[in-house]
Coordinates of C-alpha atoms in Angstrom, one line a residue:
M25 CA 127.2 34.6 67.2
R26 CA 128.7 38.0 65.5
T27 CA 132.7 38.3 65.6
L28 CA 134.6 41.1 64.8
K29 CA 138.6 42.2 65.4
V30 CA 139.6 45.3 66.1
Q31 CA 142.1 47.0 67.8
D32 CA 140.2 49.2 69.8
V33 CA 136.6 48.4 71.3
I34 CA 134.9 50.9 72.6
V35 CA 131.5 51.2 75.4
G36 CA 129.5 53.7 74.9
S37 CA 128.8 56.3 71.6
G38 CA 127.5 59.1 74.0
A39 CA 129.3 62.6 75.1
A40 CA 132.6 60.6 75.9
G41 CA 132.9 57.3 73.2
G42 CA 131.4 59.3 69.9
V43 CA 134.5 61.4 70.9
L44 CA 136.9 58.6 70.7
A45 CA 135.6 57.0 68.2
H46 CA 136.0 59.8 65.8
R47 CA 139.7 60.7 67.1
L48 CA 140.5 56.6 66.9
S49 CA 138.9 56.6 63.8
R50 CA 140.2 58.8 62.2
A51 CA 143.5 58.3 63.6
G52 CA 143.7 55.1 61.2
R53 CA 143.1 52.0 64.0
S54 CA 140.3 49.6 63.5
V55 CA 138.0 50.7 65.9
A56 CA 134.6 48.9 66.8
L57 CA 131.5 50.9 68.3
V58 CA 129.0 49.4 71.0
E59 CA 125.5 51.0 72.1
E60 CA 123.3 49.2 73.7
G61 CA 120.2 50.8 72.5
P62 CA 119.0 51.9 68.9
E63 CA 120.6 52.7 65.5
V64 CA 118.2 56.3 65.6
S65 CA 118.5 58.7 63.0
K66 CA 116.5 62.1 62.4
A67 CA 113.9 60.2 60.5
D68 CA 113.3 58.7 63.2
F69 CA 112.2 60.7 65.9
T70 CA 108.7 61.6 65.7
Q71 CA 108.4 64.5 68.2
R72 CA 105.6 62.1 70.2
E73 CA 106.7 61.9 74.3
D74 CA 104.4 58.4 74.4
Q75 CA 107.3 57.1 71.5
M76 CA 110.1 59.1 72.4
Y77 CA 111.0 58.4 75.4
A78 CA 110.8 54.2 75.5
L79 CA 114.3 55.2 72.4
L80 CA 116.2 57.0 73.5
H81 CA 116.1 57.0 77.3
R82 CA 117.0 54.3 79.6
D83 CA 113.5 52.5 81.0
A84 CA 112.1 55.0 79.6
G85 CA 113.0 57.7 81.4
G86 CA 112.2 55.7 84.0
Q87 CA 115.4 55.0 85.8
A88 CA 115.1 56.7 89.3
T89 CA 117.3 56.5 92.8
V90 CA 116.1 53.5 94.8
D91 CA 113.7 55.7 96.8
G92 CA 112.3 57.2 93.9
G93 CA 113.1 60.1 94.8
V94 CA 115.8 61.2 92.0
A95 CA 114.6 60.1 88.5
V96 CA 117.7 59.7 86.8
L97 CA 117.8 60.8 83.3
Q98 CA 120.5 59.0 80.4
G99 CA 119.8 58.8 76.8
R100 CA 119.7 55.1 75.3
C101 CA 120.8 55.1 72.0
L102 CA 122.8 56.1 69.1
G103 CA 124.6 59.2 70.8
G104 CA 123.7 58.4 74.3
S105 CA 122.9 61.1 76.0
T106 CA 124.1 63.7 73.9
T107 CA 121.1 62.7 71.6
V108 CA 118.2 64.0 74.4
N109 CA 119.9 66.4 76.5
M110 CA 119.5 70.9 76.1
G111 CA 122.9 70.9 74.2
D112 CA 124.6 73.4 77.3
C113 CA 128.6 73.3 76.9
V114 CA 129.8 74.4 80.1
P115 CA 133.4 73.6 80.3
I116 CA 135.2 72.8 83.6
T117 CA 136.2 76.4 86.0
D118 CA 139.4 76.8 86.3
G119 CA 138.1 76.6 89.9
V120 CA 137.2 73.1 89.7
I121 CA 140.3 72.1 87.8
D122 CA 142.5 73.2 91.1
H123 CA 139.8 71.7 93.8
W124 CA 140.9 68.4 91.8
R125 CA 144.0 68.9 92.2
Q126 CA 144.7 70.9 95.5
H127 CA 141.9 67.8 97.1
F128 CA 142.2 64.4 94.9
G129 CA 146.1 64.5 93.5
W130 CA 145.2 66.0 90.4
G131 CA 148.2 67.6 90.2
D132 CA 151.0 66.2 88.7
W133 CA 148.0 64.9 86.4
G134 CA 150.6 63.8 83.3
G135 CA 152.2 67.0 82.8
I136 CA 148.2 67.9 81.9
S137 CA 147.6 72.0 83.2
N138 CA 144.8 73.7 83.2
A139 CA 145.6 75.5 80.0
D140 CA 145.1 71.8 78.2
I141 CA 142.0 71.0 79.5
H142 CA 140.6 74.3 78.2
A143 CA 142.2 73.9 74.8
A144 CA 140.6 70.2 74.9
A145 CA 136.8 71.8 75.7
A146 CA 137.5 74.1 72.3
A147 CA 138.7 71.4 70.3
V148 CA 135.4 69.6 70.9
Q149 CA 132.9 72.3 70.8
A150 CA 134.3 72.8 67.6
D151 CA 133.2 69.4 66.4
M152 CA 129.7 70.9 67.7
G153 CA 129.6 74.7 66.2
A154 CA 129.4 75.4 69.9
G155 CA 128.7 79.1 71.1
P156 CA 126.1 81.9 72.0
I157 CA 122.6 81.3 72.0
P158 CA 121.3 84.3 69.4
E159 CA 119.0 86.5 71.9
D160 CA 116.7 86.2 69.1
M161 CA 116.2 82.3 69.9
V162 CA 115.9 82.9 73.7
N163 CA 111.9 82.2 74.2
K164 CA 109.8 83.9 76.2
A165 CA 110.0 81.3 79.2
N166 CA 113.5 82.3 79.4
D167 CA 113.2 86.2 78.5
L168 CA 110.6 85.8 81.7
L169 CA 113.5 84.3 84.1
R170 CA 115.7 87.0 83.1
Q171 CA 113.0 89.9 83.4
G172 CA 112.9 88.5 87.3
A173 CA 116.2 87.8 87.9
G174 CA 117.2 91.0 86.3
S175 CA 113.9 93.1 88.3
L176 CA 115.9 91.9 91.4
G177 CA 120.1 92.8 90.0
M178 CA 120.3 88.4 90.3
A179 CA 123.7 88.3 87.7
G180 CA 122.8 85.9 85.1
E181 CA 124.3 85.2 81.1
I182 CA 123.2 83.0 78.2
L183 CA 123.5 79.7 77.7
H184 CA 126.2 78.5 75.7
H185 CA 124.8 75.8 72.5
N186 CA 125.1 73.4 70.3
R187 CA 122.8 73.4 67.4
V188 CA 123.8 75.0 64.6
G189 CA 120.5 75.7 62.2
C190 CA 117.9 75.7 65.4
I191 CA 114.4 76.4 64.3
G192 CA 112.7 76.2 68.2
A193 CA 111.0 73.4 67.3
G194 CA 111.4 72.8 71.2
Y195 CA 111.7 68.7 71.3
C196 CA 115.4 68.9 71.9
T197 CA 115.0 65.7 74.8
I198 CA 112.9 63.5 72.3
G199 CA 115.3 63.7 69.3
C200 CA 115.9 66.7 67.5
A201 CA 114.3 66.0 64.1
Y202 CA 116.7 68.4 62.4
D203 CA 119.9 67.3 62.8
A204 CA 120.3 71.1 64.5
K205 CA 121.2 69.7 67.2
R206 CA 125.0 68.5 67.0
G207 CA 126.3 65.6 69.6
T208 CA 127.7 62.8 69.0
L209 CA 125.0 60.7 66.5
V210 CA 125.5 64.4 64.5
A211 CA 129.0 65.1 65.0
H212 CA 130.9 62.4 65.6
I213 CA 130.1 59.1 65.0
P214 CA 128.8 59.1 61.3
A215 CA 132.6 60.7 60.4
A216 CA 134.2 58.1 62.3
R217 CA 131.9 55.3 60.5
E218 CA 133.3 57.5 56.9
A219 CA 136.4 56.5 58.5
G220 CA 135.9 52.7 58.6
C221 CA 134.5 52.4 62.3
E222 CA 132.4 49.5 63.0
L223 CA 128.9 50.3 64.7
L224 CA 126.9 47.4 66.8
C225 CA 123.6 49.1 68.3
D226 CA 121.4 47.0 70.1
A227 CA 124.5 45.5 72.2
L228 CA 124.8 45.0 75.4
V229 CA 127.8 44.6 76.1
D230 CA 128.1 41.4 79.2
R231 CA 131.4 42.2 80.7
V232 CA 135.0 42.8 80.0
I233 CA 137.7 39.7 77.6
L234 CA 140.0 38.3 79.9
D235 CA 142.9 36.1 79.7
G236 CA 144.0 36.6 83.0
S237 CA 144.5 39.5 83.8
R238 CA 144.6 41.3 80.8
A239 CA 141.2 42.6 78.4
V240 CA 141.3 41.2 74.9
G241 CA 137.6 41.7 73.9
V242 CA 133.8 42.3 74.9
E243 CA 130.8 40.2 74.7
G244 CA 127.2 40.4 74.7
P245 CA 124.1 38.5 74.1
G246 CA 125.1 37.2 70.2
F247 CA 128.2 39.0 70.3
R248 CA 131.9 39.2 70.6
V249 CA 134.6 41.9 70.0
D250 CA 138.5 40.6 69.9
A251 CA 140.2 44.3 70.4
E252 CA 143.7 45.1 71.4
R253 CA 142.3 48.1 73.6
V254 CA 139.1 48.1 76.0
F255 CA 137.2 51.5 76.5
L256 CA 134.7 51.8 78.5
C257 CA 132.1 54.6 78.2
A258 CA 128.5 53.5 79.5
G259 CA 128.3 56.2 81.8
A260 CA 128.0 56.9 85.0
I261 CA 125.7 54.5 86.7
H262 CA 126.1 51.4 83.6
T263 CA 130.7 51.8 83.8
C264 CA 130.0 50.4 87.3
G265 CA 127.6 47.8 85.7
I266 CA 130.6 45.8 83.5
L267 CA 132.9 46.5 85.8
H268 CA 131.1 44.5 88.7
R269 CA 129.8 41.7 85.9
S270 CA 133.7 41.4 84.9
G271 CA 134.9 40.9 87.9
H272 CA 136.5 43.6 89.4
S273 CA 136.2 43.2 93.7
S274 CA 136.9 46.5 94.4
D275 CA 134.8 48.7 96.8
A276 CA 135.5 51.6 95.3
V277 CA 132.9 50.7 92.4
G278 CA 130.2 52.6 92.4
A279 CA 131.2 54.5 95.5
N280 CA 131.5 58.2 95.2
L281 CA 128.8 59.3 93.4
S282 CA 126.9 63.1 92.4
L283 CA 124.3 63.3 90.9
Q284 CA 124.0 67.1 91.6
P285 CA 120.0 66.9 91.8
Q286 CA 117.3 70.0 90.0
A287 CA 114.0 70.8 91.6
P288 CA 111.5 71.9 88.9
L289 CA 109.4 75.2 89.9
V290 CA 106.8 76.4 87.6
A291 CA 105.5 79.7 87.5
I292 CA 101.9 80.0 85.5
F293 CA 101.3 84.2 84.0
P294 CA 97.9 85.3 82.5
E295 CA 99.6 86.5 78.9
E296 CA 100.1 82.9 76.4
V297 CA 103.9 82.0 77.3
R298 CA 104.6 79.3 74.9
F299 CA 107.5 77.7 76.6
F300 CA 108.1 74.2 74.6
R301 CA 109.0 76.1 72.0
G302 CA 112.2 78.2 70.6
V303 CA 115.0 77.1 72.4
P304 CA 114.4 75.2 75.6
Q305 CA 117.1 76.1 78.0
S306 CA 118.7 79.7 77.0
Y307 CA 119.6 81.4 80.1
A308 CA 120.8 80.7 83.4
V309 CA 120.3 83.0 86.8
V310 CA 124.4 82.0 87.9
E311 CA 124.1 84.8 90.8
D312 CA 125.2 82.3 93.7
L313 CA 126.5 79.8 92.0
T314 CA 130.3 79.3 93.4
S315 CA 133.8 77.4 92.0
D316 CA 137.3 78.0 93.2
A317 CA 139.9 75.8 95.1
D318 CA 138.7 75.2 98.4
H319 CA 134.6 72.7 97.5
G320 CA 135.2 73.4 93.7
L321 CA 131.1 73.6 92.7
G322 CA 129.0 75.0 94.8
G323 CA 126.3 77.4 95.1
F324 CA 123.3 76.9 92.7
T325 CA 122.2 78.1 89.2
L326 CA 118.1 78.5 88.3
E327 CA 117.9 77.5 84.5
G328 CA 115.1 77.7 81.8
V329 CA 113.3 75.3 81.3
S330 CA 110.9 73.9 79.1
T331 CA 109.9 69.8 78.1
G332 CA 106.1 68.3 76.6
P333 CA 103.4 67.9 78.9
A334 CA 104.7 64.7 80.1
L335 CA 107.2 64.8 81.6
A336 CA 106.1 67.8 82.6
S337 CA 103.1 66.7 84.3
S338 CA 104.9 64.1 86.4
M339 CA 107.0 66.6 87.7
I340 CA 103.7 68.5 89.4
P341 CA 102.7 67.6 92.8
G342 CA 98.6 67.2 93.6
T343 CA 95.7 65.5 92.7
M344 CA 95.1 64.5 89.2
A345 CA 91.8 67.0 89.5
E346 CA 94.5 69.8 90.7
L347 CA 96.5 68.9 88.1
I348 CA 94.9 68.3 85.1
A349 CA 93.5 72.0 86.1
L350 CA 96.6 73.3 85.8
M351 CA 97.9 72.0 82.6
S352 CA 95.2 73.0 81.1
R353 CA 96.9 76.9 81.8
Y354 CA 100.0 74.8 80.0
A355 CA 100.2 77.3 77.6
H356 CA 100.8 80.4 80.0
M357 CA 103.9 77.8 81.9
A358 CA 107.6 78.7 82.8
A359 CA 109.7 77.0 84.2
S360 CA 113.0 76.2 85.3
L361 CA 114.5 73.8 87.0
C362 CA 117.0 74.6 90.1
L363 CA 119.9 72.9 90.2
V364 CA 122.4 72.6 93.0
P365 CA 125.8 70.3 92.7
D366 CA 126.0 68.5 95.5
R367 CA 129.3 66.5 97.5
P368 CA 130.0 63.0 96.3
G369 CA 127.9 60.5 99.0
G370 CA 125.4 58.4 97.3
R371 CA 126.6 55.0 96.0
V372 CA 125.4 52.6 93.0
V373 CA 125.2 49.1 93.4
W374 CA 125.0 46.0 90.6
G375 CA 124.0 43.1 92.3
D376 CA 122.3 39.9 90.4
R377 CA 119.5 41.7 89.3
P378 CA 119.5 43.6 85.1
R379 CA 119.2 46.6 87.1
P380 CA 121.4 48.9 89.6
T381 CA 120.1 50.1 92.3
I382 CA 120.9 54.4 93.0
K383 CA 121.3 55.0 96.8
Y384 CA 121.4 58.6 97.3
T385 CA 120.6 60.7 100.2
P386 CA 120.9 64.6 99.7
S387 CA 123.2 66.1 102.3
D388 CA 121.6 68.5 104.7
D389 CA 124.1 71.0 102.9
H390 CA 122.3 70.8 99.8
Q391 CA 118.7 70.7 101.0
R392 CA 119.7 74.3 102.7
R393 CA 120.5 75.3 99.4
L394 CA 118.1 73.8 97.1
R395 CA 115.6 75.6 99.7
A396 CA 117.2 79.1 99.3
A397 CA 117.2 79.1 95.0
I398 CA 113.7 77.8 95.1
K399 CA 112.9 80.6 97.3
A400 CA 114.9 82.9 94.8
A401 CA 113.7 81.3 91.6
S402 CA 110.5 81.7 93.0
R403 CA 110.8 85.6 93.7
C404 CA 112.2 86.1 90.3
Y405 CA 108.8 85.0 88.5
L406 CA 107.3 87.1 90.7
A407 CA 109.2 89.4 90.0
A408 CA 108.5 88.9 86.5
G409 CA 104.5 89.0 86.9
A410 CA 103.6 85.4 87.1
E411 CA 100.1 85.2 88.7
R412 CA 101.3 82.4 91.1
V413 CA 104.4 80.4 91.4
I414 CA 103.8 76.7 92.3
G415 CA 106.0 74.8 94.7
P416 CA 107.8 71.6 94.0
A417 CA 107.1 69.8 97.0
A418 CA 104.2 68.0 98.3
G419 CA 101.7 70.4 99.6
C420 CA 103.4 73.2 100.0
P421 CA 101.0 76.2 99.1
E422 CA 100.9 78.2 95.9
M423 CA 103.2 81.7 95.7
R424 CA 101.6 84.3 94.8
S425 CA 103.6 87.0 96.7
E426 CA 106.4 88.3 98.4
A427 CA 104.8 87.1 101.8
D428 CA 104.5 84.3 100.8
L429 CA 107.6 82.4 100.1
A430 CA 108.2 81.9 104.2
A431 CA 106.3 78.1 102.7
I432 CA 109.1 77.4 101.0
D433 CA 111.3 77.5 104.9
T434 CA 108.9 74.4 105.7
M435 CA 108.4 73.1 102.8
S436 CA 108.8 69.1 103.3
M437 CA 112.1 68.0 101.1
R438 CA 111.2 63.9 101.5
S439 CA 111.6 61.8 98.9
S440 CA 108.4 61.0 98.8
D441 CA 107.1 64.3 98.3
L442 CA 109.6 66.6 96.3
P443 CA 110.6 65.0 93.2
M444 CA 113.7 65.7 91.5
I445 CA 115.2 65.2 88.5
S446 CA 119.3 64.2 87.9
A447 CA 120.3 64.7 84.4
H448 CA 124.7 64.4 85.2
P449 CA 125.5 61.6 87.8
Q450 CA 129.0 61.8 87.9
G451 CA 132.2 60.0 90.1
S452 CA 130.9 56.5 90.1
C453 CA 134.3 55.3 89.3
R454 CA 137.2 58.1 90.2
M455 CA 140.3 58.4 88.9
A456 CA 142.8 59.1 91.2
P457 CA 146.8 58.2 91.9
D458 CA 145.4 56.8 95.4
A459 CA 144.5 53.8 94.8
F460 CA 142.9 52.2 97.5
N461 CA 140.0 55.1 96.8
S462 CA 139.9 55.3 93.2
V463 CA 138.8 52.5 90.2
V464 CA 141.0 54.4 87.6
D465 CA 144.4 56.0 87.4
M466 CA 145.6 58.9 85.9
D467 CA 146.1 57.4 82.6
F468 CA 142.3 55.9 82.7
R469 CA 143.4 52.8 82.9
V470 CA 141.7 50.3 85.3
R471 CA 143.2 49.5 88.2
G472 CA 144.0 45.4 87.8
V473 CA 143.1 44.5 85.0
D474 CA 146.2 45.4 81.2
G475 CA 144.3 46.7 78.2
V476 CA 141.0 49.2 79.5
W477 CA 140.6 52.8 79.5
L478 CA 137.2 54.2 81.6
C479 CA 136.6 57.5 80.2
D480 CA 133.1 59.0 81.1
A481 CA 131.2 60.8 84.2
S482 CA 132.4 58.6 86.1
I483 CA 135.6 59.2 86.8
F484 CA 135.7 63.0 88.4
P485 CA 135.8 63.0 92.3
T486 CA 134.0 65.9 92.6
T487 CA 130.6 67.4 90.7
A488 CA 132.3 68.4 87.5
S489 CA 130.3 70.8 85.9
T490 CA 126.8 72.5 86.0
H491 CA 126.6 70.3 82.1
T492 CA 128.5 67.5 81.8
M493 CA 128.3 67.1 77.9
V494 CA 131.5 69.3 77.7
P495 CA 133.9 68.6 80.3
V496 CA 133.2 64.5 79.6
M497 CA 133.3 64.9 75.6
S498 CA 137.1 67.3 76.8
M499 CA 138.3 64.1 79.4
A500 CA 137.8 62.3 76.2
H501 CA 139.8 64.0 74.0
L502 CA 142.6 64.2 76.2
L503 CA 142.7 60.2 76.6
A504 CA 143.2 59.7 72.1
Q505 CA 145.8 62.4 72.8
Q506 CA 147.6 60.0 75.4
V507 CA 146.7 57.0 73.6
L508 CA 147.8 58.1 70.6
S509 CA 150.9 59.9 70.9

């Protein structure tokens, strides 16, 4: 058995874990960073979907809700989901922060102001060289969405990202073979290792080791790390599993899950689009996105997106014959994700099985806004000259004109008919001052056990942002400041 002894052990190397490892090790702490997935680098990224989903994604991209309606995509490799995401950098807005302060008790959060949270976001974005996507990197697919939205008077924006030196290969979700996308794999972990951080990959943490009510490390098959402090950063689904296996029996563990599910929409254009080249996600229609203290994040956004043929074909409804005919027009496709922020309502359940049960049912309000988002995206593509738009649900007819959009109003929203994607699970270990309804106190400490801090998307009371990488990194930056002060 491999045994290490350090001051700080961090479980998970994604947005939170990578930043914490960077900050703590460079401050002179002895740190072990433990990652369930494999150690990878650009040399491993073959740009083949059949190889990379199995190597880099949780369950090869097959993790899903219990009814199969929402594919819950997460990275399972060094760098976590920051290695396989689209690189979008969207901080928490004042409206969301104020919502948490007014409705979830974050008002007296250790003197941390909105300005402090924004400063943390600026710091982690500086780590990654983040900034606006250059105009010449907005690919044709995203530009068609922009053209359509503009002709309809819908407000939109070019997104910010963490790429430096991007060549537009388009393989972002299966690992950047050029080290242009600066997730924690590139921006944080190498510097942490240079400062002495020990790295354990292919190391599944089974549980936190306790001495009475105090944590003294973590262990898993074939290894043990003794530590003064434990930081859990395994994500909104799998941090719950570690707490469950460690004997944490609070009903709040796994509750209040948000998935922010997104429905994919495909349009076929008469000319070649080649949406699989360039920055996959560079433009968003934000006309209907809302953010305020009363309700937090609401409405919806439409985001241009692309992916390889394997994932693309898995999200398009229809018979095999229809799918084969459609995929023959792959170079003529453009696609969007209709992203609809949800309210907490799901639950992650860990029992004796090695995988979680993710229970989630979209609310009536979410389905109403999702229909509106699908209709808005369809209108954008038709206005941009699409010859047809493929509805995201089984049984929805192809749309070739405005008159056809009425089909969306009666489109089936059953999980068996409408495949959706979640890349932003949040909220399963809520942070709040109310001990009855939270897992983590306002100092990021896990309730009921000494020496364990929790920092990942599970702490958010509601949906933090349309993209959660920078919000999670911001929390890790603030936590590092707290424990190093």
